[in-house]
């Protein structure tokens, strides 16, 4: 049986240090507000819920505690009151992502750095330096530099679409599927952003949930020191399902019709 972090802590084999959560969504929130014409395409692509979350600080201690309660055998948290887990319904309600439709899949091992650069030029409107591409991943700093440039008042629709894809690539690689690098986003997802009218029809919610399960399973290893993936979703879920863990609201709650996570 694979050793579990919680058991190793109980046996005194490892300390109970807090896991470091890897994410790289700061660039997205640093470039708010998003121009109205660009925001239109982000909403059209189906990511309005996630893009409306705002900058949320991760509670590393809360995430670590939940990892120690996670059982890979059942993909659920074993709590004193019983079992609980995150479902597709939670993903849809909290982040507003589709949970049906074609699967989010693709290949990123057949493209050379030059091929990725050409794809960036076509869909993002700029060609990154070879040093900014690492094994099918693009440095977030490269995207941040692009978003630093304001959208011209006379921007064409193609320019607005390219900027929307840049925002979405940071959002997808930095919030939905961040990896352990903490500063790179996979270009695999850029291929799916070619048609902004249909990309939202993919089952992004299923991909997020599968990635979340895998991330938590990996983090239960006694040797794990970091955790990646859509960890912010777990925190929002905990705030909704366990109200005593929720931050105190300084202002009265307002009526909200979008994704619950952005309230």
Coordinates of C-alpha atoms in Angstrom, one line a residue:
X1 CA 0.0 0.0 0.0
X2 CA 1.3 3.4 -0.9
X3 CA 2.4 5.4 2.2
X4 CA 0.2 8.4 3.0
X5 CA 1.4 11.8 4.3
X6 CA -1.0 11.7 7.2
X7 CA 0.3 8.3 8.4
X8 CA 3.9 9.4 8.0
X9 CA 3.2 12.4 10.2
X10 CA 1.5 10.3 12.8
X11 CA 4.4 7.9 12.9
X12 CA 6.9 10.8 13.3
X13 CA 8.6 10.0 10.0
X14 CA 8.1 13.5 8.5
X15 CA 7.3 16.8 10.0
X16 CA 3.9 18.5 9.4
X17 CA 5.2 21.4 7.4
X18 CA 2.8 23.2 5.1
X19 CA 2.7 22.3 1.4
X20 CA 3.6 25.1 -1.0
X21 CA 0.8 25.7 -3.5
X22 CA 2.1 26.4 -7.0
X23 CA 0.2 28.9 -9.1
X24 CA 1.0 31.5 -11.7
X25 CA -2.2 33.6 -12.1
X26 CA -0.8 36.8 -10.7
X27 CA -0.2 38.1 -14.3
X28 CA -3.9 37.8 -15.0
X29 CA -5.0 39.9 -12.0
X30 CA -2.2 42.4 -12.5
X31 CA -3.7 43.4 -15.8
X32 CA -7.2 44.3 -14.7
X33 CA -9.6 45.7 -15.7
X34 CA -9.8 43.9 -19.0
X35 CA -10.8 46.0 -22.0
X36 CA -14.6 45.7 -22.8
X37 CA -14.1 44.3 -26.3
X38 CA -11.6 41.7 -25.0
X39 CA -13.9 40.8 -22.1
X40 CA -16.6 40.1 -24.6
X41 CA -14.6 37.3 -26.1
X42 CA -13.6 35.9 -22.7
X43 CA -17.3 35.6 -21.9
X44 CA -18.0 34.2 -25.3
X45 CA -15.4 31.5 -24.6
X46 CA -17.2 30.4 -21.5
X47 CA -14.7 31.6 -18.9
X48 CA -16.5 34.5 -17.4
X49 CA -17.0 32.7 -14.0
X50 CA -13.3 32.0 -13.4
X51 CA -12.2 35.4 -14.8
X52 CA -14.5 37.2 -12.4
X53 CA -13.1 35.5 -9.2
X54 CA -10.7 38.3 -8.4
X55 CA -7.3 37.8 -6.7
X56 CA -7.7 35.4 -3.8
X57 CA -4.9 34.5 -1.5
X58 CA -4.5 30.7 -1.0
X59 CA -4.8 29.4 2.5
X60 CA -1.8 27.0 2.4
X61 CA -2.6 25.6 5.9
X62 CA -6.2 24.8 4.9
X63 CA -5.1 23.1 1.6
X64 CA -2.4 21.1 3.5
X65 CA -5.0 19.9 6.1
X66 CA -7.4 18.8 3.4
X67 CA -4.6 16.9 1.6
X68 CA -4.0 15.0 4.9
X69 CA -7.7 14.1 4.9
X70 CA -7.7 13.0 1.2
X71 CA -7.9 9.3 0.4
X72 CA -6.7 8.4 -3.1
X73 CA -8.7 5.1 -3.0
X74 CA -12.0 6.9 -2.9
X75 CA -11.0 10.4 -4.1
X76 CA -12.7 11.9 -1.1
X77 CA -11.9 13.7 2.2
X78 CA -12.3 11.5 5.3
X79 CA -13.6 13.9 7.9
X80 CA -14.7 13.3 11.5
X81 CA -18.3 13.7 10.4
X82 CA -17.9 11.4 7.4
X83 CA -16.8 11.5 3.8
X84 CA -17.1 14.5 1.4
X85 CA -15.7 15.3 -2.0
X86 CA -15.8 17.8 -4.8
X87 CA -18.1 16.9 -7.7
X88 CA -18.7 18.1 -11.2
X89 CA -21.7 20.1 -9.8
X90 CA -19.3 22.0 -7.6
X91 CA -17.1 22.9 -10.5
X92 CA -20.0 24.1 -12.5
X93 CA -21.6 26.1 -9.7
X94 CA -18.4 27.6 -8.3
X95 CA -16.5 28.3 -11.5
X96 CA -19.3 28.3 -14.2
X97 CA -17.5 25.8 -16.4
X98 CA -19.2 23.4 -18.7
X99 CA -19.2 19.8 -17.4
X100 CA -20.4 18.1 -20.6
X101 CA -19.4 18.2 -24.2
X102 CA -16.1 17.1 -26.0
X103 CA -13.2 16.2 -23.7
X104 CA -10.3 18.6 -23.3
X105 CA -7.4 16.7 -24.8
X106 CA -4.5 17.0 -27.2
X107 CA -0.9 16.3 -27.9
X108 CA 2.0 18.6 -27.1
X109 CA 5.0 16.3 -27.8
X110 CA 5.0 16.6 -31.6
X111 CA 5.6 20.3 -31.9
X112 CA 9.0 21.9 -32.2
X113 CA 9.8 25.2 -30.6
X114 CA 9.5 26.8 -34.0
X115 CA 6.1 25.4 -34.5
X116 CA 4.9 26.7 -31.2
X117 CA 6.3 30.1 -32.0
X118 CA 4.4 30.2 -35.3
X119 CA 1.2 29.2 -33.4
X120 CA 1.7 32.0 -31.0
X121 CA 2.2 34.5 -33.9
X122 CA -1.0 33.3 -35.5
X123 CA -3.2 33.2 -32.4
X124 CA -1.6 35.6 -30.0
X125 CA -0.2 38.1 -32.4
X126 CA 3.5 37.9 -31.3
X127 CA 6.4 35.5 -31.7
X128 CA 8.1 34.5 -28.4
X129 CA 11.8 34.1 -28.2
X130 CA 13.1 30.5 -28.3
X131 CA 14.3 30.9 -24.7
X132 CA 10.8 31.6 -23.6
X133 CA 9.6 28.2 -24.8
X134 CA 10.5 25.2 -22.7
X135 CA 9.2 21.8 -23.7
X136 CA 5.8 22.9 -25.0
X137 CA 5.4 25.5 -22.2
X138 CA 5.6 29.3 -22.4
X139 CA 7.0 31.5 -19.7
X140 CA 4.3 33.6 -18.1
X141 CA 6.6 36.7 -18.1
X142 CA 6.4 36.6 -21.9
X143 CA 2.6 36.9 -21.8
X144 CA 2.8 39.5 -19.1
X145 CA 4.9 41.7 -21.3
X146 CA 2.3 41.4 -24.1
X147 CA -0.5 42.4 -21.7
X148 CA 1.5 45.4 -20.6
X149 CA 0.8 47.0 -23.9
X150 CA -2.6 48.7 -23.9
X151 CA -5.1 47.8 -26.6
X152 CA -5.3 50.6 -29.2
X153 CA -8.6 52.5 -29.5
X154 CA -8.7 51.5 -33.2
X155 CA -7.9 47.8 -32.5
X156 CA -9.4 45.4 -35.0
X157 CA -11.5 42.4 -34.0
X158 CA -8.5 40.1 -34.7
X159 CA -6.4 42.1 -32.2
X160 CA -9.1 41.8 -29.6
X161 CA -9.3 38.1 -30.1
X162 CA -5.6 37.7 -29.8
X163 CA -5.5 39.6 -26.5
X164 CA -8.4 37.5 -25.3
X165 CA -6.5 34.4 -26.1
X166 CA -3.5 35.8 -24.2
X167 CA -5.6 36.4 -21.1
X168 CA -7.2 33.0 -21.4
X169 CA -3.9 31.2 -21.8
X170 CA -2.7 32.7 -18.5
X171 CA -6.1 31.9 -16.9
X172 CA -6.1 28.3 -18.0
X173 CA -2.4 27.6 -17.3
X174 CA -2.3 29.7 -14.1
X175 CA -5.6 28.8 -12.4
X176 CA -7.2 25.8 -14.0
X177 CA -4.2 23.7 -14.7
X178 CA -1.0 25.2 -13.1
X179 CA 2.0 22.9 -12.9
X180 CA 4.9 22.7 -10.5
X181 CA 7.0 25.2 -12.5
X182 CA 5.1 28.2 -11.0
X183 CA 6.0 30.4 -14.0
X184 CA 5.1 28.5 -17.2
X185 CA 1.8 27.7 -19.0
X186 CA 1.3 24.8 -21.3
X187 CA 0.8 25.7 -25.0
X188 CA -1.3 22.6 -25.5
X189 CA -4.4 24.6 -24.6
X190 CA -3.6 27.4 -27.1
X191 CA -4.6 25.0 -29.9
X192 CA -8.1 24.8 -28.4
X193 CA -8.4 28.6 -28.2
X194 CA -8.4 29.0 -32.0
X195 CA -12.2 29.3 -32.2
X196 CA -13.4 31.3 -29.3
X197 CA -17.0 30.7 -30.2
X198 CA -16.8 26.9 -29.6
X199 CA -14.0 26.5 -27.1
X200 CA -16.5 27.0 -24.2
X201 CA -18.4 23.9 -25.4
X202 CA -15.6 21.6 -24.3
X203 CA -16.0 19.9 -20.9
X204 CA -13.5 22.1 -19.0
X205 CA -15.2 21.2 -15.8
X206 CA -14.4 17.5 -16.2
X207 CA -10.7 18.3 -17.1
X208 CA -10.5 20.5 -14.0
X209 CA -11.9 17.9 -11.7
X210 CA -9.7 15.1 -13.1
X211 CA -6.6 17.3 -12.7
X212 CA -7.7 18.2 -9.1
X213 CA -8.0 14.6 -8.1
X214 CA -4.6 13.7 -9.5
X215 CA -3.0 16.7 -7.8
X216 CA -4.4 15.8 -4.4
X217 CA -3.4 12.1 -4.9
X218 CA 0.2 13.1 -5.7
X219 CA 0.3 15.5 -2.7
X220 CA -0.5 12.7 -0.2
X221 CA 3.0 11.3 -0.8
X222 CA 5.2 11.7 2.2
X223 CA 7.9 13.1 0.0
X224 CA 5.6 15.8 -1.6
X225 CA 6.5 19.4 -0.7
X226 CA 4.3 21.2 -3.2
X227 CA 0.9 20.9 -4.8
X228 CA -0.3 22.2 -8.1
X229 CA -3.5 22.1 -10.1
X230 CA -6.8 23.9 -9.5
X231 CA -6.3 24.2 -5.8
X232 CA -8.2 27.4 -5.5
X233 CA -11.3 25.5 -6.4
X234 CA -10.8 23.4 -3.2
X235 CA -10.5 26.5 -1.1
X236 CA -13.8 27.9 -2.5
X237 CA -15.5 24.6 -2.0
X238 CA -14.3 24.4 1.6
X239 CA -15.6 28.0 2.2
X240 CA -19.0 27.0 0.8
X241 CA -19.3 23.6 2.5
X242 CA -17.6 24.4 5.8
X243 CA -18.9 27.9 6.7
X244 CA -16.7 28.1 9.9
X245 CA -13.6 28.2 7.6
X246 CA -15.0 31.1 5.5
X247 CA -13.5 34.5 5.8
X248 CA -15.6 37.1 7.5
X249 CA -17.5 39.2 5.0
X250 CA -16.8 42.9 5.5
X251 CA -19.7 44.1 3.3
X252 CA -23.3 42.7 3.0
X253 CA -23.6 40.0 0.4
X254 CA -25.1 41.3 -2.9
X255 CA -27.5 39.4 -5.2
X256 CA -25.4 37.5 -7.7
X257 CA -26.4 35.6 -10.8
X258 CA -23.0 34.3 -12.0
X259 CA -20.6 31.7 -10.8
X260 CA -20.8 31.3 -7.0
X261 CA -17.0 31.5 -6.6
X262 CA -17.0 35.1 -7.8
X263 CA -19.5 36.4 -5.2

